[in-house]
Amino acid sequence: MKKITVLSCGLLLTMSATLVGQSGYPFRNPDLSIDERVDDLVSRLTLDEKINQMINSAPAIERLGIPAYDWWNEALHGVARSPYPATSFPQAIGMAATWDAEAVYKMADYTSDEGRAIFNDSSRKGKTGIFLGLTYWSPNINIFRDPRWGRGQETYGEDPFLTGTIGASFVKGLQGDHPMYLKSSACAKHYAVHSGPEWNRHTYDAKVSTFDLWDTYLPAFKTLVVDAKVSGVMCAYNAFFGQPCCGSDELMSDILYNQWNFNGYVTSDCGGIFNFFRTHKTHEDAAAASADAVIHGTDCECGSGAYRALSDAVAEGLITEEQIDVSVKRLFKMRFRLGMFDPDERNPYAAIPVSVLECDKHKAHALKMARQSIVLLKNENDLLPLDKKKIKKIAVVGPNAHDESVLLANYYGNPTEITTVLEGIRAKAGKNVEVIYEKGVNLTDNLVFTSAYDDKLFTYEGKQGFNAAYYSNTRQEGAPGLSRREKKIDYKWGDGQDIANGIITRQMSAHWSTVYTAKETGEICFTLKADDWAELHIDGVKQNSISKINSYYPFNVEKGKKYSLDIYYRQHADNAEITFDAGVLKKTDCAEVANAVKDADVIIFAGGISAKIEGEEMPVEIEGFKRGDRTSIALPSVQREMLAALQATGKPVVFVLMTGSAIGLEWESEHLPAIINAWYGGQAGGQAVADVLFGDYNPAGRLPVTFYRSADDLPDFEDYSMKNRTYRYFTGTPLYPFGYGLSYTTFRYGSPEVSGDQNNRTVKVTVTNAGARDGDEVVQLYLSNRRDFVTPIRALKGFKRIHLKAGESQAVEFTLTSNDLSVVSPSGNIVPMKGDVLISVGGGQPLSTSQNYRTCSVNL
C-alpha cells in the first residue's frame, strides 16, 4: 500500500480504504456492488472455511482479515443477554396490548440504536462473541392459538392481522430506513405452524388444513417477508407433514423462496438440525440432515454444530459445493448489508455511541409503553382511580408485588433500574398515605421467605465474606482464573461480561466457600437463586430444595456452631445471575395475612404468574404447569385462597394481574371490584401500574388474546385446527374478549360512512370522548362475510390508537384494500368477499355485552 503521511485522521481512513479496494481484494472495495463483493469473497474460501461460516459462531478467517462473528442475538423487548446495560420494554404480549404500531416502531428503533452502540463498542475493543452481533432473532410472530403455551408471551397475540401489523413495525424500526445499510437485522420466527406444546416441540409433526395454514399460520410471516422485507427467518423445531420445518418442501422451497421471493438468510432454531436424525428420525445422520437443510435454504445452523458434517455430505454426493455457496453468499450478503466490511464513515450507524444505552428518551418510552399496555378488565362502581385525598392506608400483598424478575419476563436485558409494583405505589402514594407490604404467598405455594442476612455470620479464614474462585470452564478444571474475597453473593451479569482477570460470563463456573456461625438454635433457611445451574453443600453434603420453584434450603442449627458452606455455579450462555441469602421460611396462613392488612382502606394484590413457571421448555412440572406450558389456565389455587381471604375483610381489593397469557378469572371477576392486567411490564412496569391506580394515566390497553373462562372451553392443546379457537372461531362466551379494555372515561361512536369500490373502500367514523377525563381510545374495525365455506366469525382489519381530550371528537378513517376485502378459500387461495359484508367499528368487538361499537353493511 502506498504510504500517506500528511492527512487528517478521517481522510487517512477514507484513502486507506479506497487504496485497499484498488490494490487488494475486490470484496474490500466499498464502491463495488454487494453482490460483486460477496462473489469475490466466497470464491476465495476453502470448503471447510465456507462450512465454518454457516454455524452461528462463525470463526475468523485471518488470512483474509475477516473477523469472527456470532449470528445469535436477541432483542424481543429490548437488547437481551448483553454484558452491557440496556433498556427493557414490556414483554412482547404487553407491547401488542398497546395496539400502537407507531410506539412499537419507536421501541424497535431505540432497541436497534442500543444494539448498534453495543456492537460498535465491542467491535472496537476486539470482542466478537454471542449476544454482541447485529442479527437479532426477533420477533416471534407465531400465532398464540392456545393460552396454555408458555412462549405465547413472546408473541403479539392470537390475531394474524394484529400480529402482522405490530411485527412489521418492529422489523422496520429495527432494520432502519437506509437505502443500502441495515441498522440491524430482524428475524421472523418460528417458521411455521409452531405454538406449543413445549414438551414435544422436538418431535411434534404439525398437520393442519390448507385453509388454516393460509388463514391463520402464514399471514403474519407473509406480511413480514413480502411487505416489511424482514432480513432473517428462523425455521421451527417441529415437523410439518412429516418433514422438519427447516427441510420442508412446502414451507421453505415453495412458499418462502418461490412464492414470496425471500432474499434474506434463514437460520435453524438452536439444535434444530440435530432434531432431523435424533428426534424426528427423518434422516440417517448429521451429514444427511445438514445437506437436506441447506438444499431447502437453511443457511445458518444454530447451537449444535451439525453443519460440520457438510464436508462428509459433499464427499458422499449428498450436496455440492455450489449448493453450499448459495447459503454462504446469503450469509455474507447480510454482513455486507450491515456494513461490517466498510469504513465507518460510509456507514451512518457506525457512529452510534454507548451513551444511547438507557438514555432518558429510551427510558421514557419504556414507561410510556408500560402504561399503554395496561388493560383495565373490571372497575366496579368506579373504584379506580384511587383518591389519595381519601385514602390514608394502602396494603400491598402478593407474590409479584416486589419482584423485579416478573417485570423482565424472558429473553430480557439488564436495565440499571427496575421499579416494582410496591416501589411504584410507595413513590406515588407520597408521605400522607401509609403503605404496608405483606408478600402473603408465592406464585404456587405458601412458603414465604423473609431475609435476615447478617454479614458477620459468614467468614472465611476468620474474615467476613466468601472465598470466590472463578473458572473459565464449566467443569471447574485446572487453577481458577480469578480468586478473591467477596462480601456477599448477589450478581446479575449479562452474557459475555468480563468479571475480572479475563473471566467471561460464558462457559464459566464458580465456587464460593464460607463458614456460617449460627446466631441462635433453630431453623435457618438458605436460598440460592441462579440462572443456569447451582448447588448448595453444607458440611460437604449436597442439599435438596423443598420447593420446585424457589430454591429453599431449611437447615437446623445450634447456637455458636460452625457450618461450612460451599456454593457451586456454572453458566453456559444467556444471562449469568446468582444470589445467595439467609433468613426465615414459614408457611403463611391466608387468614393471618388478611387480618394483618384488614385496617387498610384498600388492598392491592399483585399476583398472577411469571416467566419462572411459563416459558421455553422449562424443567417445571407442578400442578397446573408442565415444562413451560400450563395444563390449567386458572390462577394458582394458593393465590385464589389468598384473594378470598382478602376479599372477606370487606375492604376493596384491587387485583393487579401480571401474566404473559390469558388467565381464567371466573371467581376473581365475580368477587373482586377491580382488576387490571399489567402483563410483564419491563423496567418501568411498577411505575406504570401506580400511574394507572392513582389516575395519573388513563388506561387504554386492549387484550391481544381471548380470556376464556377455563381450559374446558378449549380443544386439545396438541390439536392445531383453529376450530373453536381464538375470537375468530370461538363459538362460546369468553370471560373477556379479544380487543377488550375499559377506560376511566367513555367514548361514543357515530355511524360509519363507507365509500369506494371493491378494490378500495374507505370507512370513516367520528369518535367522541363523552366523559370527563382525557384518554386514549383504540378504534377497531372488524369484517364479517359468511360464505358457503368456513370463514372467520369476524376478523380484525384495522385499528388506530387515538388520544382525545374530554369532550373532543375526531374523525377516524380506515382504508380497506382488496386484500382486506378477501377471505381464504378451503384450497388456501385468496378470494374476494361476496354478498353482504358486515363492517363493525368501535372500541372492541361487536358483542352483545358491549355497546361501544357501530355497524353497517355493504354488498359486494
Coordinates of N, CA and C in Angstrom, one line a residue, residues 8-143:
S8 N -5.4 14.4 7.4 CA -6.2 14.3 8.7 C -6.6 12.9 8.9
C9 N -6.9 12.6 10.2 CA -7.2 11.2 10.5 C -8.4 10.6 9.7
G10 N -9.5 11.4 9.6 CA -10.7 10.9 8.9 C -10.4 10.7 7.4
L11 N -9.6 11.6 6.8 CA -9.2 11.4 5.4 C -8.3 10.3 5.2
L12 N -7.4 10.1 6.1 CA -6.5 8.9 6.1 C -7.3 7.6 6.0
L13 N -8.3 7.5 6.8 CA -9.1 6.3 6.8 C -9.8 6.0 5.5
T14 N -10.3 7.1 4.9 CA -11.0 7.0 3.7 C -10.0 6.6 2.6
M15 N -8.9 7.3 2.5 CA -7.9 7.0 1.5 C -7.4 5.6 1.6
S16 N -7.2 5.2 2.8 CA -6.6 3.8 3.1 C -7.6 2.8 2.6
A17 N -8.9 3.0 2.9 CA -9.9 2.0 2.5 C -10.0 1.9 1.0
T18 N -9.9 3.1 0.3 CA -10.0 3.1 -1.2 C -8.8 2.4 -1.8
L19 N -7.6 2.6 -1.2 CA -6.5 2.0 -1.8 C -6.5 0.5 -1.6
V20 N -7.1 0.1 -0.4 CA -7.2 -1.4 -0.2 C -8.1 -2.0 -1.3
G21 N -9.2 -1.2 -1.6 CA -10.1 -1.7 -2.6 C -9.5 -1.7 -4.0
Q22 N -8.6 -0.8 -4.2 CA -8.0 -0.7 -5.6 C -6.9 -1.8 -5.7
S23 N -6.1 -1.9 -4.7 CA -4.9 -2.8 -4.8 C -5.0 -4.1 -4.1
G24 N -6.1 -4.3 -3.3 CA -6.3 -5.5 -2.6 C -7.4 -6.3 -3.2
Y25 N -8.1 -7.1 -2.3 CA -9.2 -7.9 -2.8 C -10.4 -7.1 -3.2
P26 N -11.1 -7.4 -4.3 CA -12.3 -6.6 -4.7 C -13.3 -6.6 -3.6
F27 N -13.4 -7.6 -2.7 CA -14.5 -7.6 -1.7 C -14.3 -6.5 -0.7
R28 N -13.0 -6.0 -0.7 CA -12.7 -4.9 0.2 C -13.1 -3.5 -0.3
N29 N -13.5 -3.5 -1.6 CA -13.8 -2.2 -2.2 C -15.3 -1.8 -2.0
P30 N -15.6 -0.8 -1.2 CA -16.9 -0.4 -0.9 C -17.7 0.2 -2.1
D31 N -16.9 0.5 -3.2 CA -17.6 1.1 -4.4 C -18.1 0.1 -5.3
L32 N -17.8 -1.2 -5.1 CA -18.4 -2.3 -5.9 C -19.8 -2.6 -5.3
S33 N -20.6 -3.3 -6.1 CA -21.9 -3.7 -5.6 C -21.7 -4.8 -4.5
I34 N -22.7 -5.0 -3.7 CA -22.6 -6.1 -2.6 C -22.4 -7.4 -3.3
D35 N -23.2 -7.7 -4.3 CA -23.1 -9.0 -5.0 C -21.7 -9.3 -5.5
E36 N -21.1 -8.3 -6.1 CA -19.8 -8.4 -6.7 C -18.8 -8.7 -5.5
R37 N -18.9 -8.0 -4.5 CA -18.0 -8.2 -3.3 C -18.2 -9.6 -2.7
V38 N -19.5 -10.0 -2.6 CA -19.7 -11.3 -2.0 C -19.2 -12.4 -2.9
D39 N -19.4 -12.3 -4.2 CA -18.9 -13.3 -5.1 C -17.4 -13.5 -5.0
D40 N -16.7 -12.3 -4.9 CA -15.3 -12.4 -4.8 C -14.8 -13.0 -3.5
L41 N -15.5 -12.6 -2.4 CA -15.0 -13.2 -1.1 C -15.2 -14.7 -1.1
V42 N -16.4 -15.1 -1.4 CA -16.7 -16.6 -1.3 C -15.8 -17.4 -2.3
S43 N -15.4 -16.8 -3.4 CA -14.6 -17.5 -4.3 C -13.2 -17.8 -3.7
R44 N -12.8 -17.1 -2.7 CA -11.5 -17.2 -2.1 C -11.5 -18.2 -0.9
L45 N -12.7 -18.7 -0.6 CA -12.8 -19.6 0.6 C -12.6 -21.1 0.2
T46 N -12.0 -21.8 1.1 CA -12.0 -23.3 1.0 C -13.3 -23.8 1.4
L47 N -13.5 -25.1 1.1 CA -14.8 -25.7 1.5 C -15.0 -25.7 3.1
D48 N -13.9 -26.0 3.8 CA -14.0 -26.0 5.2 C -14.3 -24.6 5.8
E49 N -13.7 -23.6 5.2 CA -13.9 -22.2 5.6 C -15.4 -21.8 5.4
K50 N -15.9 -22.3 4.2 CA -17.3 -22.0 3.9 C -18.2 -22.6 5.0
I51 N -18.0 -23.9 5.3 CA -18.8 -24.6 6.2 C -18.8 -24.0 7.6
N52 N -17.6 -23.6 8.0 CA -17.5 -22.9 9.4 C -18.3 -21.6 9.4
Q53 N -18.4 -20.9 8.3 CA -19.2 -19.7 8.3 C -20.7 -19.9 8.4
M54 N -21.1 -21.2 8.3 CA -22.5 -21.5 8.3 C -23.0 -21.9 9.7
I55 N -22.2 -21.8 10.7 CA -22.5 -22.1 12.0 C -22.6 -20.8 12.8
N56 N -23.5 -20.7 13.7 CA -23.8 -19.4 14.3 C -22.6 -18.7 14.9
S57 N -21.7 -19.5 15.5 CA -20.4 -18.9 16.0 C -19.3 -19.0 14.9
A58 N -19.4 -18.2 13.8 CA -18.5 -18.3 12.7 C -17.1 -17.8 13.1
P59 N -16.1 -18.6 12.9 CA -14.8 -18.1 13.3 C -14.2 -17.1 12.3
A60 N -13.1 -16.5 12.8 CA -12.4 -15.6 11.9 C -11.7 -16.3 10.8
I61 N -11.5 -15.6 9.7 CA -10.6 -16.1 8.6 C -9.5 -15.1 8.5
E62 N -8.5 -15.4 9.2 CA -7.4 -14.5 9.4 C -6.6 -14.1 8.2
R63 N -6.5 -15.1 7.3 CA -5.7 -14.8 6.1 C -6.4 -13.8 5.2
L64 N -7.7 -13.6 5.3 CA -8.4 -12.6 4.5 C -8.8 -11.4 5.4
G65 N -8.5 -11.4 6.6 CA -8.8 -10.3 7.5 C -10.3 -10.3 7.8
I66 N -11.0 -11.4 7.8 CA -12.4 -11.5 8.1 C -12.6 -11.8 9.6
P67 N -13.2 -10.9 10.4 CA -13.3 -11.2 11.8 C -14.3 -12.3 12.1
A68 N -14.2 -12.8 13.3 CA -15.2 -13.8 13.8 C -16.6 -13.1 14.0
Y69 N -17.6 -13.8 13.9 CA -19.0 -13.3 14.1 C -19.9 -14.3 14.6
D70 N -20.7 -14.0 15.6 CA -21.7 -14.8 16.1 C -23.1 -14.3 15.7
W71 N -23.8 -15.1 15.0 CA -25.1 -14.7 14.5 C -26.2 -14.6 15.5
W72 N -26.0 -15.2 16.7 CA -27.1 -15.3 17.7 C -27.1 -14.1 18.5
N73 N -28.2 -13.4 18.5 CA -28.5 -12.3 19.4 C -30.0 -12.2 19.5
E74 N -30.5 -11.5 20.6 CA -31.9 -11.4 20.9 C -32.3 -10.0 21.2
A75 N -33.5 -9.7 20.8 CA -34.0 -8.3 21.1 C -35.5 -8.3 21.1
L76 N -36.1 -9.3 21.9 CA -37.5 -9.5 21.9 C -38.2 -8.2 22.4
H77 N -37.8 -7.6 23.5 CA -38.4 -6.4 24.0 C -37.3 -5.5 24.6
G78 N -36.3 -5.3 23.8 CA -35.1 -4.6 24.2 C -33.9 -5.5 24.0
V79 N -32.7 -5.0 23.9 CA -31.5 -5.8 23.7 C -31.4 -6.8 24.9
A80 N -31.3 -8.1 24.6 CA -31.3 -9.1 25.6 C -29.9 -9.7 25.8
R81 N -29.6 -10.2 27.0 CA -28.5 -11.1 27.3 C -27.1 -10.4 27.0
S82 N -27.1 -9.1 26.9 CA -25.8 -8.5 26.6 C -25.1 -8.2 27.9
P83 N -23.7 -8.1 27.9 CA -23.0 -7.7 29.0 C -23.1 -6.2 29.3
Y84 N -23.8 -5.4 28.4 CA -24.0 -4.0 28.6 C -25.4 -3.8 29.2
P85 N -25.6 -2.7 29.9 CA -27.0 -2.4 30.4 C -27.8 -2.0 29.2
A86 N -29.1 -2.3 29.2 CA -30.0 -2.0 28.1 C -31.4 -1.7 28.6
T87 N -32.1 -0.9 27.9 CA -33.5 -0.6 28.3 C -34.4 -1.8 28.1
S88 N -35.2 -2.1 29.1 CA -36.1 -3.2 29.0 C -37.6 -2.7 28.8
F89 N -38.2 -2.9 27.7 CA -39.5 -2.6 27.4 C -40.5 -3.7 27.8
P90 N -41.8 -3.4 27.8 CA -42.7 -4.5 28.2 C -42.5 -5.8 27.3
Q91 N -42.8 -6.9 27.9 CA -42.8 -8.2 27.1 C -43.6 -8.0 25.8
A92 N -43.3 -8.8 24.8 CA -44.0 -8.7 23.5 C -45.5 -8.7 23.6
I93 N -46.1 -9.6 24.4 CA -47.5 -9.6 24.5 C -48.1 -8.3 25.1
G94 N -47.3 -7.7 26.0 CA -47.7 -6.4 26.5 C -47.6 -5.3 25.5
M95 N -46.6 -5.4 24.6 CA -46.5 -4.4 23.5 C -47.7 -4.5 22.6
A96 N -48.1 -5.8 22.3 CA -49.3 -6.0 21.5 C -50.5 -5.4 22.1
A97 N -50.6 -5.4 23.5 CA -51.7 -4.9 24.2 C -51.8 -3.4 24.1
T98 N -50.7 -2.7 23.6 CA -50.8 -1.3 23.4 C -51.6 -0.9 22.2
W99 N -51.7 -1.9 21.2 CA -52.4 -1.7 19.9 C -51.8 -0.4 19.3
D100 N -50.5 -0.1 19.4 CA -49.9 1.1 18.9 C -48.7 0.7 18.1
A101 N -48.9 0.6 16.8 CA -47.8 0.2 15.9 C -46.7 1.3 15.9
E102 N -47.1 2.5 16.0 CA -46.0 3.6 16.0 C -45.1 3.5 17.2
A103 N -45.7 3.2 18.4 CA -44.9 3.0 19.6 C -44.0 1.8 19.5
V104 N -44.5 0.8 18.9 CA -43.6 -0.4 18.7 C -42.5 -0.1 17.7
Y105 N -42.8 0.6 16.7 CA -41.7 1.1 15.7 C -40.6 1.8 16.5
K106 N -41.1 2.8 17.3 CA -40.1 3.6 18.0 C -39.3 2.7 19.0
M107 N -40.0 1.8 19.7 CA -39.3 0.9 20.6 C -38.2 0.1 19.9
A108 N -38.5 -0.4 18.7 CA -37.6 -1.2 17.9 C -36.4 -0.3 17.4
D109 N -36.7 0.9 17.0 CA -35.7 1.9 16.6 C -34.7 2.1 17.8
Y110 N -35.3 2.4 19.0 CA -34.4 2.6 20.1 C -33.6 1.4 20.5
T111 N -34.2 0.2 20.4 CA -33.5 -1.0 20.7 C -32.4 -1.2 19.7
S112 N -32.6 -0.9 18.4 CA -31.6 -1.1 17.4 C -30.5 -0.1 17.6
D113 N -30.8 1.1 18.1 CA -29.7 2.1 18.4 C -28.8 1.5 19.5
E114 N -29.5 0.9 20.6 CA -28.7 0.4 21.7 C -27.8 -0.8 21.2
G115 N -28.5 -1.7 20.3 CA -27.7 -2.8 19.8 C -26.5 -2.4 18.9
R116 N -26.7 -1.3 18.1 CA -25.6 -0.8 17.3 C -24.5 -0.2 18.2
A117 N -24.9 0.5 19.3 CA -23.9 1.0 20.2 C -23.1 -0.1 20.8
I118 N -23.7 -1.2 21.2 CA -23.0 -2.3 21.8 C -22.1 -2.9 20.8
F119 N -22.6 -3.1 19.6 CA -21.7 -3.7 18.5 C -20.5 -2.8 18.2
N120 N -20.8 -1.6 18.0 CA -19.7 -0.6 17.7 C -18.6 -0.6 18.8
D121 N -19.1 -0.6 20.0 CA -18.1 -0.5 21.1 C -17.3 -1.8 21.3
S122 N -18.1 -2.9 21.3 CA -17.4 -4.2 21.4 C -16.5 -4.6 20.3
S123 N -16.9 -4.2 19.1 CA -16.0 -4.5 17.9 C -14.7 -3.7 18.0
R124 N -14.8 -2.5 18.4 CA -13.6 -1.6 18.5 C -12.7 -2.1 19.6
K125 N -13.3 -2.9 20.5 CA -12.4 -3.5 21.6 C -12.0 -4.9 21.3
G126 N -12.4 -5.4 20.1 CA -11.9 -6.7 19.6 C -12.8 -7.8 20.2
K127 N -14.0 -7.5 20.7 CA -14.9 -8.5 21.2 C -15.9 -8.9 20.2
T128 N -16.0 -10.2 19.8 CA -16.9 -10.7 18.8 C -17.6 -12.0 19.2
G129 N -18.3 -11.9 20.3 CA -19.0 -13.1 20.8 C -20.5 -13.1 20.6
I130 N -21.1 -14.2 21.2 CA -22.5 -14.3 21.2 C -23.1 -13.1 21.9
F131 N -24.3 -12.7 21.5 CA -25.1 -11.6 22.0 C -24.4 -10.2 21.9
L132 N -23.5 -10.2 20.9 CA -22.8 -8.9 20.7 C -23.0 -8.4 19.2
G133 N -23.7 -9.3 18.4 CA -23.8 -9.0 17.0 C -25.0 -8.2 16.6
L134 N -25.3 -8.1 15.4 CA -26.4 -7.2 14.8 C -27.5 -8.0 14.2
T135 N -27.5 -9.3 14.3 CA -28.5 -10.2 13.8 C -29.4 -10.7 14.9
Y136 N -30.5 -10.0 15.1 CA -31.4 -10.3 16.2 C -32.4 -11.3 15.8
W137 N -32.6 -12.4 16.6 CA -33.6 -13.4 16.3 C -34.9 -13.1 17.0
S138 N -35.4 -12.0 16.5 CA -36.7 -11.4 17.0 C -37.3 -10.7 15.7
P139 N -38.6 -10.7 15.6 CA -39.7 -11.0 16.6 C -40.2 -12.4 16.5
N140 N -40.9 -12.9 17.5 CA -41.7 -14.1 17.5 C -43.1 -13.8 17.0
I141 N -43.4 -14.2 15.8 CA -44.7 -13.9 15.3 C -45.6 -15.1 15.1
N142 N -45.3 -16.2 15.9 CA -46.2 -17.3 15.9 C -47.6 -16.9 16.4
I143 N -48.6 -17.5 16.0 CA -50.0 -17.2 16.5 C -50.2 -17.9 17.8

